[in-house]
Coordinates of C-alpha atoms in Angstrom, one line a residue:
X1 CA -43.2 86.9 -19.4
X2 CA -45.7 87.0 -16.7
X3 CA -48.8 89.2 -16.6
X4 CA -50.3 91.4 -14.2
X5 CA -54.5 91.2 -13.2
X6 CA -56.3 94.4 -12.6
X7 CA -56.2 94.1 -9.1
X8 CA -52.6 93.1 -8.8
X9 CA -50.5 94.7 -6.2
X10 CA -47.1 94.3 -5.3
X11 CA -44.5 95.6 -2.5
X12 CA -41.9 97.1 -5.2
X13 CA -42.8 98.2 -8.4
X14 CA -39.7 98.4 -10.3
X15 CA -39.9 100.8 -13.8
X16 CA -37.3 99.9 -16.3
X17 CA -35.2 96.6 -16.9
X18 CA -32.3 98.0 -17.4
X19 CA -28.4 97.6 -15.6
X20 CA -30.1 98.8 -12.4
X21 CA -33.5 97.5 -12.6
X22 CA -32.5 94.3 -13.1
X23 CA -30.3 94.2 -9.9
X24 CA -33.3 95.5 -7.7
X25 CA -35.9 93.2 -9.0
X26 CA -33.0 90.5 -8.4
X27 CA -31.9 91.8 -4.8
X28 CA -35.6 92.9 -3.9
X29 CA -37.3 89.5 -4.6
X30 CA -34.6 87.7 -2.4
X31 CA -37.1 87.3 0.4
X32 CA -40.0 85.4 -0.7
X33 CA -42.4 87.4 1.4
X34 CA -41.9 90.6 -0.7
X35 CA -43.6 90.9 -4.1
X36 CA -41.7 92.7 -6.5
X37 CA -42.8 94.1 -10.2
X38 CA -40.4 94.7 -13.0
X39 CA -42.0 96.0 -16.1
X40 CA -40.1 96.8 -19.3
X41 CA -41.7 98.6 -22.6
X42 CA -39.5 96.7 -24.9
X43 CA -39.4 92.9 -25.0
X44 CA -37.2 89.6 -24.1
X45 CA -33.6 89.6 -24.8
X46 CA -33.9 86.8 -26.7
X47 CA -32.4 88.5 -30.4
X48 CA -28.8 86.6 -31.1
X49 CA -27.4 90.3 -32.1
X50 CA -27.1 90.2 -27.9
X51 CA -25.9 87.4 -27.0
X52 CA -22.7 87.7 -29.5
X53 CA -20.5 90.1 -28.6
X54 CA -19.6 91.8 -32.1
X55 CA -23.6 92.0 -32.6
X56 CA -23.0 95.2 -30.8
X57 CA -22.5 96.6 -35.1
X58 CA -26.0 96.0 -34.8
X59 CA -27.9 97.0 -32.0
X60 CA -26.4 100.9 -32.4
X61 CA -29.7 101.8 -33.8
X62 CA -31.9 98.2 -34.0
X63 CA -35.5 99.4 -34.8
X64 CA -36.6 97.1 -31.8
X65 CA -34.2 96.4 -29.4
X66 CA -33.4 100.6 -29.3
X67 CA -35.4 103.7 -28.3
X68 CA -33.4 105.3 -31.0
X69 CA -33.6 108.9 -29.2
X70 CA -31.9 111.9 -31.2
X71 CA -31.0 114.9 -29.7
X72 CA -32.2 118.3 -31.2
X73 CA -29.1 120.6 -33.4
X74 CA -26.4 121.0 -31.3
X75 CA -25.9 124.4 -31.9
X76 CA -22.3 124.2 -30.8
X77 CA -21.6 120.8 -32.7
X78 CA -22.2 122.2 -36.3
X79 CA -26.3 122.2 -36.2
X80 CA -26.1 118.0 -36.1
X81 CA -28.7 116.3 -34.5
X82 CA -27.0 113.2 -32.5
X83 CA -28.4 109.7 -31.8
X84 CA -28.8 108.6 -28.2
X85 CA -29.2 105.0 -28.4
X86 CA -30.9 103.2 -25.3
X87 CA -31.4 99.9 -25.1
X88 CA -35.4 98.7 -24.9
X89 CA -35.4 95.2 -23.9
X90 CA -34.7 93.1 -20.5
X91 CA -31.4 94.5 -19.7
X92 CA -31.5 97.7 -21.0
X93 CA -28.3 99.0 -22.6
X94 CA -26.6 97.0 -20.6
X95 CA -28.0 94.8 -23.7
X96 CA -26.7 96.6 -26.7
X97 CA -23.4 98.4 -25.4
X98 CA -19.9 97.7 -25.6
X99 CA -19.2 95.5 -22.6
X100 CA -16.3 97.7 -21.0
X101 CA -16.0 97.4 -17.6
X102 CA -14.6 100.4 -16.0
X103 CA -15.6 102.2 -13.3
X104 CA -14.0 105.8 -13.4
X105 CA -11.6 107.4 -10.8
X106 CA -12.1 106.5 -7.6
X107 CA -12.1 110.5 -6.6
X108 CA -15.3 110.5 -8.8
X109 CA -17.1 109.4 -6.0
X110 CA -15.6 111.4 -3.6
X111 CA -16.5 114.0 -5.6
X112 CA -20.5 112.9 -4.5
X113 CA -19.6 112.9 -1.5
X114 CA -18.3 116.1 -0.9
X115 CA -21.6 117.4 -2.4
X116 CA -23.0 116.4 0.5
X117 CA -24.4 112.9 -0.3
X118 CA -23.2 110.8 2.6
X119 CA -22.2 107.0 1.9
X120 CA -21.1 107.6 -1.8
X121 CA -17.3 108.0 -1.0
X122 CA -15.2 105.6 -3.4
X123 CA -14.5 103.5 0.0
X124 CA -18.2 103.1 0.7
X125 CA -19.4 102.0 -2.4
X126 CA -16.6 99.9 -3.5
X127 CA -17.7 96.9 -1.1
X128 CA -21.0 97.1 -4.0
X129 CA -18.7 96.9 -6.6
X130 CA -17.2 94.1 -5.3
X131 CA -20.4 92.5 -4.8
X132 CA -21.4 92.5 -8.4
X133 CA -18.5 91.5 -10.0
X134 CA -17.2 88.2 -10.3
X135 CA -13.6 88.9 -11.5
X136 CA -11.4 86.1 -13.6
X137 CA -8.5 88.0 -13.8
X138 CA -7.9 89.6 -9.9
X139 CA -8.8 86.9 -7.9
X140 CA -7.1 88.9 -4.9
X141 CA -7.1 92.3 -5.3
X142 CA -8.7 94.3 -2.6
X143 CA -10.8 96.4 -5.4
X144 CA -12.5 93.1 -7.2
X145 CA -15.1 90.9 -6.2
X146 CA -14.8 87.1 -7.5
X147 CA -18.2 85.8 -6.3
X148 CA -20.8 88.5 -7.9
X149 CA -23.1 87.7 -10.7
X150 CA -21.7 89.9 -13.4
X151 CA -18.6 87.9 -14.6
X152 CA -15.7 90.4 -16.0
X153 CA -12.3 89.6 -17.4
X154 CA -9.8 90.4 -20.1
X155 CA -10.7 88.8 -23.4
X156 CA -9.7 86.0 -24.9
X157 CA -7.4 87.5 -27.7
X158 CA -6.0 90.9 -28.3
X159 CA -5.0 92.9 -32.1
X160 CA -1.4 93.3 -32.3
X161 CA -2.0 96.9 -32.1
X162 CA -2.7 96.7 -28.3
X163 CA 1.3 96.2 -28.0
X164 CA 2.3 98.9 -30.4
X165 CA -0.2 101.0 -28.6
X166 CA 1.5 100.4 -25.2
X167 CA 5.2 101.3 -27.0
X168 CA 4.2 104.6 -28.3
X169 CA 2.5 105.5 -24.8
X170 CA 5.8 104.3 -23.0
X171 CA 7.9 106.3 -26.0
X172 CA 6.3 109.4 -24.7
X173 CA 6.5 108.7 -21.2
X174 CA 3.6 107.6 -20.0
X175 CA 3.2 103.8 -17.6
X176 CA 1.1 100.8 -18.4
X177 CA -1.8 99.9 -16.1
X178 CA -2.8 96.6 -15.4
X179 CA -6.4 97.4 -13.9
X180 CA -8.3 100.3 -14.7
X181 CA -10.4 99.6 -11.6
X182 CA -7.8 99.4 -9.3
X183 CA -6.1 102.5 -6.7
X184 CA -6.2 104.8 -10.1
X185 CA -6.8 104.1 -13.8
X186 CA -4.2 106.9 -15.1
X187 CA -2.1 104.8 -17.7
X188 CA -2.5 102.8 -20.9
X189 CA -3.9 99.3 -20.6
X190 CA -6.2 96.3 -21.6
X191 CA -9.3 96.9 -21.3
X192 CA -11.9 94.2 -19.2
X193 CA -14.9 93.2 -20.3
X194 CA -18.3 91.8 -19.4
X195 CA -17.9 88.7 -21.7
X196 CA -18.2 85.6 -20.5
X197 CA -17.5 81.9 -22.5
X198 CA -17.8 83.9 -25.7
X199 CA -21.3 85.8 -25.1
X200 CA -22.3 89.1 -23.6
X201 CA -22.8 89.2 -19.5
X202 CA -25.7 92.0 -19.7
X203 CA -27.3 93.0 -16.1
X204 CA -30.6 90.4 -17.5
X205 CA -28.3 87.1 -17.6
X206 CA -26.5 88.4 -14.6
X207 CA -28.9 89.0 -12.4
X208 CA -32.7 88.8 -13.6
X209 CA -31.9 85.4 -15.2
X210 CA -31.3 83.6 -11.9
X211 CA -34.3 85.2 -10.4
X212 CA -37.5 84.1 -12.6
X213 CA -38.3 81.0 -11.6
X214 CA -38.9 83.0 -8.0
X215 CA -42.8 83.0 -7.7
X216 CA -42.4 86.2 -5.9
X217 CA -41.4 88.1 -9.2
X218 CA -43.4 89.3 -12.1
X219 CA -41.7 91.0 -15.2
X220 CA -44.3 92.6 -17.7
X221 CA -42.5 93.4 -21.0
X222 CA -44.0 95.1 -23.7
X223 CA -45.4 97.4 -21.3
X224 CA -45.3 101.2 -21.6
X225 CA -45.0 103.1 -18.2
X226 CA -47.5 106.2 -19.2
X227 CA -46.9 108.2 -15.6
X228 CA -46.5 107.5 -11.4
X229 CA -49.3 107.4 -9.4
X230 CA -49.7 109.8 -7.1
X231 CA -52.0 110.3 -4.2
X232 CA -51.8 113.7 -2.2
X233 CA -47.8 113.4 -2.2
X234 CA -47.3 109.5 -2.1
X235 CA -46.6 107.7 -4.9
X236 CA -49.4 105.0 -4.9
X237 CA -48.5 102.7 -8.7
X238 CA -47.9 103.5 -12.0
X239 CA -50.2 103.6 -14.8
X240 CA -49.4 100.9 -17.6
X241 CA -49.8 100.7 -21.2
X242 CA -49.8 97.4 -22.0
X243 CA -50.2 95.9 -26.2
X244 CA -53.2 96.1 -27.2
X245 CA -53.9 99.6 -25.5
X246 CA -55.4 99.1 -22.5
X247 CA -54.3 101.6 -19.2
X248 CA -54.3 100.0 -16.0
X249 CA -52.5 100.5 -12.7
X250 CA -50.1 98.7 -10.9
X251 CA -50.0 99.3 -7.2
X252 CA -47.3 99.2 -4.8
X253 CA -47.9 98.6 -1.4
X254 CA -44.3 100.0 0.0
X255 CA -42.2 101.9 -3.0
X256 CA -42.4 103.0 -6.8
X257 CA -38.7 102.7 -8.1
X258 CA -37.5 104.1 -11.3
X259 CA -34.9 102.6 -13.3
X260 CA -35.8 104.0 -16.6
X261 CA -32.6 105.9 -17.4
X262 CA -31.4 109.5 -17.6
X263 CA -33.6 109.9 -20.6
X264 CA -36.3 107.7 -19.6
X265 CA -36.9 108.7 -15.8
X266 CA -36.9 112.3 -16.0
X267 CA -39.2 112.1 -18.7
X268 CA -41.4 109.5 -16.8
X269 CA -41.2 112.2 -13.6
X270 CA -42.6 115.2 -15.6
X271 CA -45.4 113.2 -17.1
X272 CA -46.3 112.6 -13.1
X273 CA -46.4 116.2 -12.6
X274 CA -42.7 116.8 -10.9
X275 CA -40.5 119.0 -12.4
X276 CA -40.5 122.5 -13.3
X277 CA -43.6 124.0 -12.5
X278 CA -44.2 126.1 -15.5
X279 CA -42.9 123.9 -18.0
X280 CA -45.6 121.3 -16.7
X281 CA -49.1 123.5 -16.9
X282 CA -47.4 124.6 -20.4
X283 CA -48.1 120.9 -21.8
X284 CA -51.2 120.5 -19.5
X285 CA -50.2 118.4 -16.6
X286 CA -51.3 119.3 -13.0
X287 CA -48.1 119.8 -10.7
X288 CA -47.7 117.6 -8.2
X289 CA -44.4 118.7 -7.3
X290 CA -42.4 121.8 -8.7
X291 CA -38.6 120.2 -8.8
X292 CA -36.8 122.4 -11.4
X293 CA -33.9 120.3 -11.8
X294 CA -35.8 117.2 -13.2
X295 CA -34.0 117.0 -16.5
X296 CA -31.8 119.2 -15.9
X297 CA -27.3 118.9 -15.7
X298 CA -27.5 116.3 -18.6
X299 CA -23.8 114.9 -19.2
X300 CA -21.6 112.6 -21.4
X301 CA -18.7 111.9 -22.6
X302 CA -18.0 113.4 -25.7
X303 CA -15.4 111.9 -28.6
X304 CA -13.2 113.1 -31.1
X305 CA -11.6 110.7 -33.4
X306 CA -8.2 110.4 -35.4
X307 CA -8.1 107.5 -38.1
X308 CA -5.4 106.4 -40.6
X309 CA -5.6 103.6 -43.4
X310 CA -2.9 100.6 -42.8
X311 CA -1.4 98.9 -45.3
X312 CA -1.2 95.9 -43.9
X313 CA -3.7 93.7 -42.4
X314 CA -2.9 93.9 -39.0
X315 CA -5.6 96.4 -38.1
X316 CA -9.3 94.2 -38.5
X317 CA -10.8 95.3 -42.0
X318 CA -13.3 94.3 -44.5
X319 CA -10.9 93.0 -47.6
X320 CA -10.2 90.3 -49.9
X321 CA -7.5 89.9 -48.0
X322 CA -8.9 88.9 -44.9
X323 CA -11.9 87.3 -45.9
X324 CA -10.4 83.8 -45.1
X325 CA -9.9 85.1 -42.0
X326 CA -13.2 86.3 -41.3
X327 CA -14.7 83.4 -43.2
X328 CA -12.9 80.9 -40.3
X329 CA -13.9 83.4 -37.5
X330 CA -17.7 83.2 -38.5
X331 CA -17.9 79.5 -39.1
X332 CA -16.1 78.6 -36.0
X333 CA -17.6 80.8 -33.1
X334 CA -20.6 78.8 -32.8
X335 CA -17.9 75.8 -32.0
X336 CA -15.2 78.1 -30.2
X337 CA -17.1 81.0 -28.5
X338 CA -13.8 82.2 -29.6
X339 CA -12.1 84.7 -32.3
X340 CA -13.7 87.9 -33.6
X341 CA -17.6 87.5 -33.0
X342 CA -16.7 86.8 -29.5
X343 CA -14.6 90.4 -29.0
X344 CA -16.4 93.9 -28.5
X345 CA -13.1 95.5 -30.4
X346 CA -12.4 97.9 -27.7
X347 CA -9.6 96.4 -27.0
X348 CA -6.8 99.1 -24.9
X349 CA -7.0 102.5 -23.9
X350 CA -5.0 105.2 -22.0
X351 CA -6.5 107.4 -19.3
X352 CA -4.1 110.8 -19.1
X353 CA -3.8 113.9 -18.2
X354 CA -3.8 116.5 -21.0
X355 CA -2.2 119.0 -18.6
X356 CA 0.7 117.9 -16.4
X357 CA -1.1 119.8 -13.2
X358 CA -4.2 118.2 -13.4
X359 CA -4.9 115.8 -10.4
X360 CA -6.3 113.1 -12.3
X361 CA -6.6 112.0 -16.0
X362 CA -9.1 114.3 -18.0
X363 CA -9.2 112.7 -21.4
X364 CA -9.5 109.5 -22.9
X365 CA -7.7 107.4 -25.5
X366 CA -9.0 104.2 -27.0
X367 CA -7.5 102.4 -29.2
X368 CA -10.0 101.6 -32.3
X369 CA -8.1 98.4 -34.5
X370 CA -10.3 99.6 -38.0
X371 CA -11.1 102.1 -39.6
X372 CA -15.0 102.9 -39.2
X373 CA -17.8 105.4 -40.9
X374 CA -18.4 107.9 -38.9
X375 CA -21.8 108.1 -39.2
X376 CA -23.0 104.7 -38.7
X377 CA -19.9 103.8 -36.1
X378 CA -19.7 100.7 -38.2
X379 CA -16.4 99.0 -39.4
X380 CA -15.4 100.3 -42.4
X381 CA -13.8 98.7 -45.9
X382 CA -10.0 98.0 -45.8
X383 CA -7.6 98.3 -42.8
X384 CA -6.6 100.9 -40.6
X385 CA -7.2 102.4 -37.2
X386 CA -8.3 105.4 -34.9
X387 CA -7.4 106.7 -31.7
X388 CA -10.5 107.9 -30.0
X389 CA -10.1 111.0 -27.5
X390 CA -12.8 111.1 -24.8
X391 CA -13.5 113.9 -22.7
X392 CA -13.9 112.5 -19.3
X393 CA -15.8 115.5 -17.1
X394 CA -17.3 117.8 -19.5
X395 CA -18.6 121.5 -18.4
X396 CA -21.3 121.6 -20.5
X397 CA -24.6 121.0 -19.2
X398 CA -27.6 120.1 -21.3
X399 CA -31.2 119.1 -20.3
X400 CA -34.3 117.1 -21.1
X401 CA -37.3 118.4 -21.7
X402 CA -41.2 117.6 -22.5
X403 CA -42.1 117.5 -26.4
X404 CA -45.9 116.9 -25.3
X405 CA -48.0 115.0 -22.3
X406 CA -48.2 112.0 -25.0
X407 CA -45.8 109.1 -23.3
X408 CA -45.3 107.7 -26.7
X409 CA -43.3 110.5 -28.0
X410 CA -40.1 110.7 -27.2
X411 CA -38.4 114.1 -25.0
X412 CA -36.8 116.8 -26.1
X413 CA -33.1 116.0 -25.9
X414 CA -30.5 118.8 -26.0
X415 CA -26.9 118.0 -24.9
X416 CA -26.0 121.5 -25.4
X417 CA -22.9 120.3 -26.5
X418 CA -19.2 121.8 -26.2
X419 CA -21.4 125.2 -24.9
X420 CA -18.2 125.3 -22.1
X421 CA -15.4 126.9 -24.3
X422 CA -13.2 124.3 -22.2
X423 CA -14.7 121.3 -23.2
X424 CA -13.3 122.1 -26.7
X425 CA -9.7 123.2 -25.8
X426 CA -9.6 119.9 -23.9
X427 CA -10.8 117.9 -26.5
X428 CA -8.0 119.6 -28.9
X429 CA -5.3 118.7 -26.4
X430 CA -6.5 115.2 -26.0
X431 CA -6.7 114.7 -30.1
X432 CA -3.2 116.3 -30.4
X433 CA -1.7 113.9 -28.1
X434 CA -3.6 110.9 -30.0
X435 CA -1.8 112.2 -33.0
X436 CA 1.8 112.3 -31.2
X437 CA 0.8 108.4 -30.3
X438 CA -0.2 107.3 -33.8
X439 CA 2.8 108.8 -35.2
X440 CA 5.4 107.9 -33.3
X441 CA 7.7 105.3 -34.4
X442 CA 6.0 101.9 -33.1
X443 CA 3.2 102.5 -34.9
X444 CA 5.4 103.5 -38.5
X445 CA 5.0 99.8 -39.6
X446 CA 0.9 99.9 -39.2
X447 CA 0.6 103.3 -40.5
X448 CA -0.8 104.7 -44.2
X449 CA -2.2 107.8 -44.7
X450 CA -4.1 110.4 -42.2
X451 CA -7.7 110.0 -43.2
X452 CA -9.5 112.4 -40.4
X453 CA -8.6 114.7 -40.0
X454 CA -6.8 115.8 -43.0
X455 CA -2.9 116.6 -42.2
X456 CA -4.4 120.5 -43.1
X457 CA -6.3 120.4 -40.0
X458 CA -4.1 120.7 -37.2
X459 CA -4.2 124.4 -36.5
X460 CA -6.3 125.8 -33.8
X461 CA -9.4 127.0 -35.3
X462 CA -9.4 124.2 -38.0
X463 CA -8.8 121.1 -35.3
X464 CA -11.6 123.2 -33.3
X465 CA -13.9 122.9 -36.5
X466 CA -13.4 119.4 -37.0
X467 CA -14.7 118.8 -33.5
X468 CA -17.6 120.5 -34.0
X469 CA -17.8 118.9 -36.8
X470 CA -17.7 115.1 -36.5
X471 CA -17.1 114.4 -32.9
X472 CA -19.4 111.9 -31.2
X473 CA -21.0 110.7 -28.0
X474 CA -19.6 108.1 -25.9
X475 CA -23.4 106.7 -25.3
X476 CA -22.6 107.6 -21.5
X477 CA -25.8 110.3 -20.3
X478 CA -26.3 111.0 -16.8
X479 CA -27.5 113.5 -14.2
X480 CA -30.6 114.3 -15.5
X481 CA -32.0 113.4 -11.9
X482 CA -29.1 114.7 -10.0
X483 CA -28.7 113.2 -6.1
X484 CA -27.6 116.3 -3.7
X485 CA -29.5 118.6 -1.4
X486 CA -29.3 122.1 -3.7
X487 CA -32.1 124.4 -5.4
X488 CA -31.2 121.9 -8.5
X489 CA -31.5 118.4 -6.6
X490 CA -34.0 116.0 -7.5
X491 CA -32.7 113.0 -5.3
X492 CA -31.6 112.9 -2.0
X493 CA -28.1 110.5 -0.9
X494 CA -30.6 108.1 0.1
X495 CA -32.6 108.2 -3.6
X496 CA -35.9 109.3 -2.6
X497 CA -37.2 112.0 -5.0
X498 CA -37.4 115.2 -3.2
X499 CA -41.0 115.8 -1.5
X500 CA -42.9 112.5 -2.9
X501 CA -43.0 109.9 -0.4
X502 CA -42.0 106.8 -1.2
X503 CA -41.1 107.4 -4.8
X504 CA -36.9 106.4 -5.6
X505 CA -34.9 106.9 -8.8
X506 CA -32.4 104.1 -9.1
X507 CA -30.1 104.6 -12.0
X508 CA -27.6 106.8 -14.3
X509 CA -29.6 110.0 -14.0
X510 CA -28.8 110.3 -10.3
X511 CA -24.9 111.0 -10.6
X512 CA -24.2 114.4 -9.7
X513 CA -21.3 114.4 -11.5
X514 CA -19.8 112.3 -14.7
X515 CA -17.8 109.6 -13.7
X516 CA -14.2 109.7 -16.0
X517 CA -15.3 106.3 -17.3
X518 CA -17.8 103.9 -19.0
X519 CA -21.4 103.5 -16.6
X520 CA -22.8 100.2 -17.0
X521 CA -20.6 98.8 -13.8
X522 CA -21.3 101.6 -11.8
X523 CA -24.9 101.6 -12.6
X524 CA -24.9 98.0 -11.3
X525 CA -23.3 99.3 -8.6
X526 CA -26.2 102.2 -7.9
X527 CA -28.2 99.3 -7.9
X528 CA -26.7 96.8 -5.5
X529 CA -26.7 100.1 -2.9
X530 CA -30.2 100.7 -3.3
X531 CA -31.4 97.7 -2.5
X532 CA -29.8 97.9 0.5
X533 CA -31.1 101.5 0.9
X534 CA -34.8 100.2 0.4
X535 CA -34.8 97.2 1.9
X536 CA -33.1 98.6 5.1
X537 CA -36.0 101.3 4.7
X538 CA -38.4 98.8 5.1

C-alpha cells in the first residue's frame, strides 16, 4: 500500500478501513482535487480465508486478520468472559463476518429520528441503501438498488431444511417473507447475502477496490492510530504508529473521520482526551473535551441456542458419511465457485414477535443446518441442527472503558449483559418458540435427540440458567458513540463529535439505538450518508 512522508497532508483523513471507511475513502476521493487518507492497523485483505465464503470458520478469532477483543466476566452471564471479534484488515469485519444482508425494521430508524436526529427517518436514508446495493434478486423493488457497488442476492443453493423450516413456521401460524429488506421483515424467509460468483463482497472489494488506482488516495496499512490531533478545539491530524515504531502525524487540511468501530473509536476518542472527564486524568491524559457518553450505551444482539443431533444427513455434518460429499465440494469450488465453500450457512430465518401486542418482531430465529461447539462456533462432528434465538433490542446497556493511555492495549469491554431482567424473559420466550418450531411435525423426519438444552431444562429458572449460561453474541456492537443531542450524546445528526471542530465519527458506534438486524449494510449505509454530509460541508 502506499506510504505517507513526514510532511504529508491530506483534505480527509480517514481512521479505520472498515464497512464505512472504505465507502468514504471511496466516495471522498471521487473528485480528484480532494486528497483523502485511509489508514488501517491491520494489513491487505489478501488471506484466501476471505475471499471464500465458508473461510468465515476461520477468521472468528484469526490471530491476524482479528483484534480478538474479550469482554471482562459478565456478571449476569455466568462470570464468562466473551470474545468480541473485529475484523483488522482492509475491510474491517465487513472481512471476516457472515455476509447477511439485512437491514433491520424500517421503524428502527424512525426510532433515530424521533430522538431528534433529523434526516435519519427510514424514508431518508433508504435512497443510501439503495445506492450501495446492487441487488440480483429485486431488480424492481422500490426498497433495492441494482446499480451500487455492494452486490447482494440469495445464494446459490439452499439445505433442505430451509423448506422444513418454512412448514413448521406456517404450522404455527406464522407467513413467509420473501425480502427481509422490504416494507417489514416480520416472517420466516431466505436470507440474502453479500456473495457474489462464489466469493465474499466485503466493503474493500466493493468499494476501496475500484478506487486505488485514483492518485488522489493513499491507504497506509499496518498503521496504528495512537490518538487525534487536537489544537485548541480543532482536530488538526492524527498521530500514527507505523511498523517499525516510529510516531508521526498525518494532517488534515479540512476533517479527521473516524471509522474505527464501536470498540475502536471510542477508545481512539478517550486517548485524544474526550470523554469522561475524570476517567481521563485517572489514566493521565489531559481533557480536551469532557463528553461522558464516549463509550458509553454499548449494545448487541444477544443469542440463545437450541440444537438437536439428526440421524440423517440432511443437516451439513462432519461424517464418514458425507465425506464424499464434502470431498467433491472442496475439489470443485475452485472450478464451480459453487457448493458449500461458496455458502456462509446462514441460510433462513424468522423475525417474530414473541408477544402478540408487540408492534414489530423482538426476537430472532435462524436456522443453523449443523450442529456446532459452542465455544468455538465451529461446525461440529455428525449431523444435526439449531435454532438460534436473537434478541433484537436489548435493555441492557454496557460500556467501554480505558485499561491504560497505552494504544496498544486493548479497552476495557463490559457488555453488562442480560443486567435488564427483560432481556432474559424475552430471550426465554424466543427459545421456547424455537423449541415449538424444531418439534413440530415437519421437522419429525430430521430430528434425533435434544442436545442443548437438555429436555430437563425447560422450566423457568432452569431455561433462565442455561442462558446465562451458554448464550452468545451476535458480533453486532454499537452505540458506544451515540448520535443525539442529550447529556449522553457524543455525535450530533450531522456526525460531528460534540464541541471538536471538524472531528466526525462515521460508523456502528453512532446508532442511538440497535437496529433488529445484522449492521454491515447499514453501516455501509452510515457511510454513503456521510459523505454526502462532509462533502456538502465542504
Amino acid at each position: 500500500m502506499s506510504s505517507s512522508t513526514m510532511n504529508d497532508q491530506y483534505d480527509y483523513v480517514v481512521v479505520g478501513a472498515g464497512s464505512a471507511g472504505c465507502v468514504l475513502a471511496n466516495r471522498l476521493s471521487t473528485d480528484p482535487n480532494i486528497r483523502v487518507c485511509l489508514i488501517e492497523a491491520g494489513p491487505p485483505d489478501s488471506h484466501p480465508y476471505i475471499q471464500v465464503p465458508l473461510g468465515i470458520a476461520a477468521l472468528l478469532d484469526h490471530p491476524v486478520l482479528n483484534w480478538n477483543f474479550s469482554s471482562i466476566p459478565q456478571q449476569n452471564a455466568g462470570n464468562r468472559t466473551i470474545a468480541v471479534p473485529r475484523g483488522k484488515t482492509l475491510g474491517g469485519s465487513s472481512s471476516i463476518n457472515g455476509m447477511v444482508y439485512t437491514r433491520g425494521h424500517p421503524t428502527d430508524y424512525d426510532d433515530w429520528s424521533d430522538l431528534g436526529n433529523e434526516g435519519w427517518s427510514f424514508e431518508e436514508v433508504l435512497p443510501y441503501f439503495r445506492r450501495s446495493e446492487n441487488n440480483r434478486d429485486f431488480r424492481d423493488s422500490p426498497y433495492h438498488g441494482t446499480s451500487g457497488p455492494v452486490e447482494v442476492g440469495f445464494l446459490d443453493s439452499y439445505n433442505p431444511l430451509v423448506e422444513t423450516f418454512f412448514q413448521a413456521g406456517e404450522g404455527l401460524g406464522y407467513q413467509r417473507n420473501p425480502d427481509f429488506c422490504g416494507l417489514t421483515h416480520e416472517g420466516f424467509g431466505r436470507r440474502q447475502a453479500s456473495i457474489a460468483r462464489g466469493r465474499r463482497v466485503s466493503a474493500a472489494t466493493a468499494y476501496l477496490r475500484p478506487a486505488l488506482p485514483r492518485r488522489n488516495l493513499t491507504v497506509l496499512t499496518g498503521t496504528l492510530v495512537r490518538r487525534v490531533v487536537i489544537e485548541g478545539a480543532r482536530a488538526t491530524a492524527v498521530e500514527v504508529e507505523a511498523e517499525g515504531g516510529q510516531y508521526r502525524a498525518i494532517r488534515a487540511r479540512r476533517e479527521v473521520v473516524l471509522s474505527a468501530g464501536a470498540i475502536g473509536s471510542p477508545h481512539l476518542l478517550m486517548l485524544s482526551g474526550i470523554g469522561d472527564a475524570d476517567e481521563l486524568r485517572a489514566h493521565g491524559i489531559a481533557v480536551r473535551r469532557h463528553l461522558p457518553g464516549v463509550g458509553r450505551n454499548l449494545q448487541d444482539h444477544l443469542c440463545a441456542t437450541i440444537q438437536y443431533s439428526s440421524p440423517t444427513t440432511i443437516p451439513y455434518g462432519l461424517s464418514w458419511r458425507s465425506f464424499p460429499w464434502l470431498a467433491w465440494n472442496f475439489l470443485s469450488y475452485p472450478f464451480t465457485r459453487k457448493g458449500l465453500l461458496a455458502n456462509n450457512v446462514l441460510h433462513a430465518s424468522a423475525f417474530i414477535r414473541s408477544l402478540p401486542d408487540l408492534r414489530r418482531p423482538d426476537v430472532q430465529i435462524i436456522l443453523v443446518p449443523a450442529v456446532h461447539d459452542k465455544k468455538s462456533g465451529r461446525m461440529g462432528i455428525g449431523h444435526g441442527f439449531g435454532l438460534m434465538t436473537s434478541l433484537m433490542r436489548p435493555r441492557s446497556r454496557g460500556r467501554i472503558s480505558l485499561a491504560s493511555a497505552d494504544p496498544r492495549q486493548a479497552p476495557v469491554i463490559d457488555f453488562n449483559f442480560l443486567s435488564a431482567p427483560e432481556d432474559i424473559e424475552t430471550l426465554s420466550r424466543g427459545a421456547r418458540i424455537s423449541r415449538r418450531i424444531a418439534e413440530s411435525t415437519p421437522f419429525d423426519k430430521v430430528r434425533g435427540a435434544e442436545l442443548e438444552p437438555n429436555p430437563g431444562t425447560w422450566s423457568g429458572s432452569e431455561l433462565a440458567e442455561y442462558i446465562r449460561q451458554y448464550s452468545h453474541t451476535g458480533y453486532h456492537p454499537v452505540g458506544t458513540c451515540a448520535m443525539g443531542q442529550g447529556e449522553d450524546a457524543v455525535v450530533d445528526a450531522q456526525l460531528r463529535v460534540h464541541g471538536i471542530e471538524k472531528l466526525r465519527v462515521v460508523d456502528a458506534s453512532i446508532m442511538p439505538t440497535l437496529i433488529g438486524g445484522n449492521t454491515g449494510g447499514p453501516v455501509m449505509m452510515i457511510g454513503e450518508k456521510a459523505a454526502d454530509m462532509i462533502l456538502a460541508a465542504a
